[in-house]
Short mmCIF file of C-alpha atoms and ligand atoms in Angstrom, two decimals:
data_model
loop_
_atom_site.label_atom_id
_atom_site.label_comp_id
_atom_site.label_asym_id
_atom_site.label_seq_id
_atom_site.Cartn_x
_atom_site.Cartn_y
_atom_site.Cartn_z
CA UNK A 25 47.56 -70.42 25.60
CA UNK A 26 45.12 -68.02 25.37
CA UNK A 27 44.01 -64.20 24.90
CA UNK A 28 41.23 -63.16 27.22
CA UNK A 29 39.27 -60.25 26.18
CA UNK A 30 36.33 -58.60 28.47
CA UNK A 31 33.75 -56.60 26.30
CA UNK A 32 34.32 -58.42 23.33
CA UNK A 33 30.81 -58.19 21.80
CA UNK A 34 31.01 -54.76 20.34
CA UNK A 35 32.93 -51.86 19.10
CA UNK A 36 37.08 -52.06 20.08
CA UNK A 37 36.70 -55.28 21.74
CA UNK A 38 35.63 -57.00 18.97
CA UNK A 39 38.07 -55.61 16.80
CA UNK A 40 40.61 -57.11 19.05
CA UNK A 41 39.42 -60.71 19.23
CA UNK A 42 39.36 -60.09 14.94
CA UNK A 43 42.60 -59.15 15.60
CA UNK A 44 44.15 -62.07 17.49
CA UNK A 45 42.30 -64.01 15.86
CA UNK A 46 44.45 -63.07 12.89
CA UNK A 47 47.11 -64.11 14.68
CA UNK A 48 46.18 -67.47 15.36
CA UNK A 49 45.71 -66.73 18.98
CA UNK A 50 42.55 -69.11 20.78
CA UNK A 51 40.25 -66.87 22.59
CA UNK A 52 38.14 -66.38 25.54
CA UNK A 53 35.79 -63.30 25.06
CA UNK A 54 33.65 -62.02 27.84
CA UNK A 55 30.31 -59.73 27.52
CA UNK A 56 26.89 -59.57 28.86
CA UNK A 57 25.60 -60.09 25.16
CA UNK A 58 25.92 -63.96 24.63
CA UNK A 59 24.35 -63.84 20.78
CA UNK A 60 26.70 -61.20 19.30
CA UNK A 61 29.49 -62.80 20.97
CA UNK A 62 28.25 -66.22 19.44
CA UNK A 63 28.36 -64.83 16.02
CA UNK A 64 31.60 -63.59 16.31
CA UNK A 65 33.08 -66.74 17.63
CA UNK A 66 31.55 -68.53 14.74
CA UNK A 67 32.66 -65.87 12.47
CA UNK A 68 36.31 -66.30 13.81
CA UNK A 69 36.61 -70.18 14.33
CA UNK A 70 35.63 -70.61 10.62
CA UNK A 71 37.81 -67.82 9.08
CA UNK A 72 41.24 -68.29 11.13
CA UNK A 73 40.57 -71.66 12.66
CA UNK A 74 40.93 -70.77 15.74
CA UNK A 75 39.75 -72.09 19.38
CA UNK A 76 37.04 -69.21 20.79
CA UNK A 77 35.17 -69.74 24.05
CA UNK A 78 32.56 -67.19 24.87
CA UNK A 79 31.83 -66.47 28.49
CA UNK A 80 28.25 -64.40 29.55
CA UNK A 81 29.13 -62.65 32.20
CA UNK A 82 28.01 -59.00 33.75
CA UNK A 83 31.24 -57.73 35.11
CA UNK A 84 29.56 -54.09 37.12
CA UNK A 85 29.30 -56.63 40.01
CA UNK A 86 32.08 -58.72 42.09
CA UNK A 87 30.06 -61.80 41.46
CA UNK A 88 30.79 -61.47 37.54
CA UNK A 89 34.64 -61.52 38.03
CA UNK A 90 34.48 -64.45 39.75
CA UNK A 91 32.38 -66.25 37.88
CA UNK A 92 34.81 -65.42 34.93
CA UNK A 93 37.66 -66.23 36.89
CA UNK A 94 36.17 -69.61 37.52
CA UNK A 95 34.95 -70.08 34.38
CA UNK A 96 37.99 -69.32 32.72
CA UNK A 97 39.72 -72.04 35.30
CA UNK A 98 36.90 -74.92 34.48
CA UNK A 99 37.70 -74.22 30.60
CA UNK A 100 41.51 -75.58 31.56
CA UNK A 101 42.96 -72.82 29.46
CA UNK A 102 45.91 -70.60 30.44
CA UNK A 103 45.92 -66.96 29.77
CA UNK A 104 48.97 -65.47 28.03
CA UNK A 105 47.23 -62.30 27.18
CA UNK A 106 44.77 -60.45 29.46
CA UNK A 107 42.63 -57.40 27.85
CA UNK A 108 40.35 -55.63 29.96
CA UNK A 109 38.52 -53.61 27.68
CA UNK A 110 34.64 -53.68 28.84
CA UNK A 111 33.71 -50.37 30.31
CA UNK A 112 31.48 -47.86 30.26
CA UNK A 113 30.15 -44.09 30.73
CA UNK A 114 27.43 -41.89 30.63
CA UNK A 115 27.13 -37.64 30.11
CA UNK A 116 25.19 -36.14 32.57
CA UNK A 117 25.32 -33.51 35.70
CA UNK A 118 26.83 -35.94 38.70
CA UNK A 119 24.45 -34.83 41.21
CA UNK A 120 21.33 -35.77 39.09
CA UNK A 121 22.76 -39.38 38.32
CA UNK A 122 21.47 -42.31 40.63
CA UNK A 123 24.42 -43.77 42.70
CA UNK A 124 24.02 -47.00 41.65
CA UNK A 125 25.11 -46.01 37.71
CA UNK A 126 27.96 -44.79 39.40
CA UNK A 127 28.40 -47.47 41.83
CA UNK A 128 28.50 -50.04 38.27
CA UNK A 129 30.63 -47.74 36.55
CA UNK A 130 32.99 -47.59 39.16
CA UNK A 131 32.93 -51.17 39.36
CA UNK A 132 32.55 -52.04 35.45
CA UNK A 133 35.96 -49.38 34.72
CA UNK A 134 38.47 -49.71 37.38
CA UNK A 135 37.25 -52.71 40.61
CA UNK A 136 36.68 -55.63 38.20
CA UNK A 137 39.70 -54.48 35.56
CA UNK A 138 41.97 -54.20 39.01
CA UNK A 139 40.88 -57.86 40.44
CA UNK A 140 41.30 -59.63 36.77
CA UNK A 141 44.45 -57.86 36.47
CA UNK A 142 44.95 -59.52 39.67
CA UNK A 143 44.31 -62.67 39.87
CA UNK A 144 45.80 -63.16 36.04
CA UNK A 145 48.80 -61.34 36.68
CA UNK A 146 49.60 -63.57 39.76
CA UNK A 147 49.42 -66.57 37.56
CA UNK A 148 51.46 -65.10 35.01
CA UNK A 149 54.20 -64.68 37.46
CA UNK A 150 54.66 -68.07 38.21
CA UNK A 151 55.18 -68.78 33.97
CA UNK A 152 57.37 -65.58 34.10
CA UNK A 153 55.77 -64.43 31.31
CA UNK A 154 52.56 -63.03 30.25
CA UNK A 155 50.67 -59.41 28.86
CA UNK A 156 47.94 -57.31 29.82
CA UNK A 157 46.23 -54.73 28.12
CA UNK A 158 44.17 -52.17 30.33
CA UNK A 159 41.70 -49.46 27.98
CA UNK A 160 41.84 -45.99 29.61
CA UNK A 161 41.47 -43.44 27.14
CA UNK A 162 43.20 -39.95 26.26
CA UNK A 163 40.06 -38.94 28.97
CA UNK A 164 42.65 -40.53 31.64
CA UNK A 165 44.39 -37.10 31.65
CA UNK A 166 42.15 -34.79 32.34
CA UNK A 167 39.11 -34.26 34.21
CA UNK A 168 35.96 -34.48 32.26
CA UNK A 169 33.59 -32.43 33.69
CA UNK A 170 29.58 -33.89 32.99
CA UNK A 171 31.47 -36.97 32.54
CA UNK A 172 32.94 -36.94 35.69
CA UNK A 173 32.95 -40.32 36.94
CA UNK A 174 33.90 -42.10 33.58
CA UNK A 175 36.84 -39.66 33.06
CA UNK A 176 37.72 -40.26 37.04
CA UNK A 177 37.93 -44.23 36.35
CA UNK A 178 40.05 -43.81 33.02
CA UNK A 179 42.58 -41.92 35.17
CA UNK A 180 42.47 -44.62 37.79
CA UNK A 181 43.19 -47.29 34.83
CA UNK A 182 45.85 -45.22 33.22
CA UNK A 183 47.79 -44.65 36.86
CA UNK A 184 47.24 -48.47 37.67
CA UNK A 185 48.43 -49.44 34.59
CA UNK A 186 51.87 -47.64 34.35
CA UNK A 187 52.65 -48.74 37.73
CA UNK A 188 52.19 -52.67 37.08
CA UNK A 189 54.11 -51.92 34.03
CA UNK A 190 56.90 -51.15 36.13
CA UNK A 191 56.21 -53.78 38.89
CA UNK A 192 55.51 -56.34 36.68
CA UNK A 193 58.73 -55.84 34.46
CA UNK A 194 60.92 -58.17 36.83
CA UNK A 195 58.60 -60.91 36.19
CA UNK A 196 58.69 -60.90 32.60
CA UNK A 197 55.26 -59.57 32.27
CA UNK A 198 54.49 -56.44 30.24
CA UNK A 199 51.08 -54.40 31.10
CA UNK A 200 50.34 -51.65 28.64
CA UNK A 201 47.45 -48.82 28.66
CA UNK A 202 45.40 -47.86 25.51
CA UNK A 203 44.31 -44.22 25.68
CA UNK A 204 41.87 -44.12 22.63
CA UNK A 205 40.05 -40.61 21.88
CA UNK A 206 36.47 -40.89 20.60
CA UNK A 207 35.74 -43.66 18.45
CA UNK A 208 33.05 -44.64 16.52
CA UNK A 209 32.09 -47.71 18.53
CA UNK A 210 27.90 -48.41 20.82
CA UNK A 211 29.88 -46.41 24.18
CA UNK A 212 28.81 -42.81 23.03
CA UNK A 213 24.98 -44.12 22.15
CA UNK A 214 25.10 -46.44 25.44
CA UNK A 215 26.82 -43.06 27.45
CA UNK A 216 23.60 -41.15 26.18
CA UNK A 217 25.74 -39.01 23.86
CA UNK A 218 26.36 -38.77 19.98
CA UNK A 219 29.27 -39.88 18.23
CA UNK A 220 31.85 -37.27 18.30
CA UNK A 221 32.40 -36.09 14.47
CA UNK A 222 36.51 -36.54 14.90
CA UNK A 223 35.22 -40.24 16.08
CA UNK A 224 37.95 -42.89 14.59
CA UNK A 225 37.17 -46.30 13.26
CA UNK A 226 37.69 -48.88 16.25
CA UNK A 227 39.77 -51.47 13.94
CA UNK A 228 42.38 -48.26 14.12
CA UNK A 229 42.27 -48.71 17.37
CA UNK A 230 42.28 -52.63 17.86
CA UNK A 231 45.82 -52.72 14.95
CA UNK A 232 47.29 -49.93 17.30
CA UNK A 233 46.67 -51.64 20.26
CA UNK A 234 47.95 -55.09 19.17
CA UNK A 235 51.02 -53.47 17.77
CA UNK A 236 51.70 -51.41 20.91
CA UNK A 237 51.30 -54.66 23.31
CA UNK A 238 53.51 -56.59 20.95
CA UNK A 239 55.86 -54.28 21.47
CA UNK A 240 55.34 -54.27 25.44
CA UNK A 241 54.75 -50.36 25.31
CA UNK A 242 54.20 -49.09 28.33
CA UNK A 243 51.12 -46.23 27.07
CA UNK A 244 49.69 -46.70 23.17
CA UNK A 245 47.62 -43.56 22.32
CA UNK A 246 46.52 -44.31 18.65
CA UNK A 247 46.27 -41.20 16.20
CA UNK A 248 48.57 -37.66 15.89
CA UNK A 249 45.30 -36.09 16.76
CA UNK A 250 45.08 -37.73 20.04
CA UNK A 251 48.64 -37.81 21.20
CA UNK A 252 48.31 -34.00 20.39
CA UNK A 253 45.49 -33.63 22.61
CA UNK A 254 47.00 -34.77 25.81
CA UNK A 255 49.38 -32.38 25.71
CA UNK A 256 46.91 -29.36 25.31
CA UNK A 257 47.72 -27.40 29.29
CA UNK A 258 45.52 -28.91 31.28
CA UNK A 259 43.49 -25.69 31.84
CA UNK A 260 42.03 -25.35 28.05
CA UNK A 261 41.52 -28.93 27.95
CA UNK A 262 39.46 -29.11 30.60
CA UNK A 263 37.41 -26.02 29.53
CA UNK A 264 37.14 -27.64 26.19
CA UNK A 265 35.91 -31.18 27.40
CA UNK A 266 33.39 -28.95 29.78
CA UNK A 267 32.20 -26.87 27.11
CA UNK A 268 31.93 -30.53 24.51
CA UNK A 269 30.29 -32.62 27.17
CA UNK A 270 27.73 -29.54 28.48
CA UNK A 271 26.48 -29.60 24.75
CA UNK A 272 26.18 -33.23 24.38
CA UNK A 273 23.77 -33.15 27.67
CA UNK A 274 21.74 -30.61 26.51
CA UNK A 275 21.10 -32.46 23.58
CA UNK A 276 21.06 -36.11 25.22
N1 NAP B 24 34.39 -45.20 22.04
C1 NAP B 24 35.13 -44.24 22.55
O1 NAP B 24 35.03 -43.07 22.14
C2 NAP B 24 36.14 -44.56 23.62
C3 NAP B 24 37.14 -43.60 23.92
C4 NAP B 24 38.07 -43.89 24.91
C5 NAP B 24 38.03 -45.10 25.58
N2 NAP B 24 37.05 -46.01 25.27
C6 NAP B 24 37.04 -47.26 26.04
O2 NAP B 24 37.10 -48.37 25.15
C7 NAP B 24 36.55 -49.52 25.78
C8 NAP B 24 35.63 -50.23 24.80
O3 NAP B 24 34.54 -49.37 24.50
P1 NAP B 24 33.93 -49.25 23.04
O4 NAP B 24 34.18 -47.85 22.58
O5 NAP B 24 34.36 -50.36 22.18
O6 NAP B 24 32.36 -49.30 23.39
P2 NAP B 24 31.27 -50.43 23.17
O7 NAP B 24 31.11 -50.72 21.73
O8 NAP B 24 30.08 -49.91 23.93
O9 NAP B 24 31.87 -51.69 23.89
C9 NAP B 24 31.86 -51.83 25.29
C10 NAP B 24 32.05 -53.31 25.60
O10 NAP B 24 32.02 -53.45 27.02
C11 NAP B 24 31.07 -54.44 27.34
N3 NAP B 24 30.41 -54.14 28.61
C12 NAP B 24 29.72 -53.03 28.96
N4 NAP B 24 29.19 -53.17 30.18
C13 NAP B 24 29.55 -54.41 30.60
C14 NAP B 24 29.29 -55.17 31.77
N5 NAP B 24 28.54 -54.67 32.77
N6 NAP B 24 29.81 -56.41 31.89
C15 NAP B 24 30.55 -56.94 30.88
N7 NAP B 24 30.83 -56.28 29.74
C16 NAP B 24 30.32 -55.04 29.61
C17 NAP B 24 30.02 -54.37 26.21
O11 NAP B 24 29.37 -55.62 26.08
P3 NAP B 24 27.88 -55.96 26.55
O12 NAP B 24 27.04 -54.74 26.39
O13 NAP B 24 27.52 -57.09 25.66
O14 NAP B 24 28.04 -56.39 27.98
C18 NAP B 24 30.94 -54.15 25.01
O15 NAP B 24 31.43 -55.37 24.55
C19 NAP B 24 35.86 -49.00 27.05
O16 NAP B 24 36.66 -49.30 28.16
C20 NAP B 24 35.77 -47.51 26.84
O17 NAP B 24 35.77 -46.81 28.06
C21 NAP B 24 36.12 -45.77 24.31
#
C-alpha cells in the first residue's frame, strides 16, 4: 500500500512525501524533475526506511496521466492514498497570455487531477477503502483577477472535491481539499510573481494537510489568517486580490 503524490519535487509536495514518509508510508512521487525527486527518494529511503518509487512524468498533457497510470500499474503497487498536488499559475493580463499556457494550466490544475482522481478512486471502491487529497487553495473562493485562470481551476478543484467527498463517503473513501494561502514554496517565482510577505512555510502546510486527511476532513485550510480570509465578502476580496495581483504584474 502506497501514497501517490504528483508534484513531489518541490515546495508542499515534497513536504508531504517527508511527511508520509514519517509515517512509514512507501511512496510513489510524480514530477517532471527526475534529479530532485531522486534526491529526495534517497533522502527518504535512508532516513525512514521506506519503499519510494519516482515516476518522470509531465502531467499538462493527457499522455502524462496515462503514462503514470500505467506506470503506477507496472510497479504492482496499490494506492491507498492519492495526492494531487502538482499545479501551477502564472500573473498576467488574460488576453496577453498565449492559449497554450492556459490550455496546460487548465490541464496541469483541474483535467489530469479529475482523471487520476478517477481512475484511483474507481479502484479504491472495489477495496472499500482509500483517501485522496486534492490542493485548491483559499484562491478557490474567489475570483482572482490577473490570475484569472489559476484562481478559475482552484475553484474547479475545491467544487470537485467536496462533491466526491460526499459521493465517495458510501464507499468508504474520504477525499479532502487543501486550500493553502501563499506559501513560500518555487509556484510564485515559476507564476512570474514574488513571494507574498504573509507567505507560510510549506512543512505548515504538508503537517496540516496530513492531519486534516487523517482525519477524513472534508476542506483543511491551514492558518487563522487564511480561514479568516475566505470569509472576507466576496466584494473586498476580490478588489483586494485585483489590487495584489495588478502590482505583482507591474513588477513581474
Ligand atoms: N505556493 C502557494 O502560495 C500556493 C497557494 C495555494 C495553493 N498552492 C498549490 O499548491 C500546490 C503545490 O504548489 P507549491 O506551492 O508547492 O509550488 P511548487 O514548489 O512550484 O511545486 C509545484 C509542483 O508541481 C509540479 N509540477 C508543475 N508542473 C508540472 C507538470 N506539468 N507535470 C508534473 N508536475 C508538475 C512541480 O514539479 P516539476 O516542476 O518538477 O514538474 C512541483 O513539484 C499547487 O497545486 C499550487 O497551486 C500553492
Amino acid at each position: 500500500m502506497s501514497v501517490l503524490i504528483t508534484g513531489a519535487s518541490s515546495g508542499i509536495g515534497l513536504e508531504l512525501a517527508k511527511v508520509f514518509a514519517c509515517h512509514n508510508y512507501d511512496l510513489i512521487i510524480a514530477a517532471r524533475s527526475k534529479e530532485k525527486m531522486d534526491i529526495l527518494k534517497q533522502e527518504l529511503e535512508e532516513k525512514y526506511n521506506v519503499k519510494v518509487h519516482v515516476c518522470e512524468v509531465d502531467l499538462s498533457n493527457e499522455e502524462g496521466v496515462k503514462l503514470l497510470y500505467d506506470k503506477v500499474k507496472a510497479l504492482g503497487e496499490e494506492v491507498e492514498i492519492l495526492i494531487n498536488n502538482a499545479g501551477a499559475g502564472y500573473v498576467g493580463e488574460f488576453t496577453n497570455e498565449p492559449r497554450e499556457r492556459d490550455l496546460q494550466i487548465i490541464q496541469l490544475n483541474m483535467t489530469s487531477l479529475t482523471l487520476l482522481t478517477k481512475y484511483f478512486a474507481q479502484e479504491m471502491i472495489q477495496k472499500q477503502k482509500g483517501k485522496i487529497l486534492n490542493v485548491a487553495s483559499t484562491g478557490s473562493y474567489h475570483p482572482g483577477p490577473y490570475t484569472a485562470v489559476y484562481y478559475a481551476t482552484k475553484a474547479y478543484v475545491l467544487s470537485l472535491s467536496e462533491a466526491l467527498n460526499i459521493e465517495l463517503k458510501e464507499y468508504g473513501i474520504t477525499v479532502s481539499a487543501l486550500c493553502p494561502g501563499a506559501t513560500k514554496t518555487n509556484f510564485a517565482k515559476a507564476a512570474g510573481k514574488e513571494d507574498a510577505g504573509i507567505a507560510m512555510p510549506p512543512e505548515f502546510m504538508a503537517k496540516a494537510a496530513y492531519k486534516g486527511l487523517m482525519k477524513g476532513k472534508r476542506v483543511i485550510i491551514p492558518g487563522i489568517r487564511n480561514r479568516a480570509f475566505i470569509k472576507i465578502p466576496r466584494s473586498i476580496a476580490i478588489y483586494m486580490i485585483s489590487k495584489y495581483q495588478k502590482g505583482l504584474k507591474r513588477k513581474a
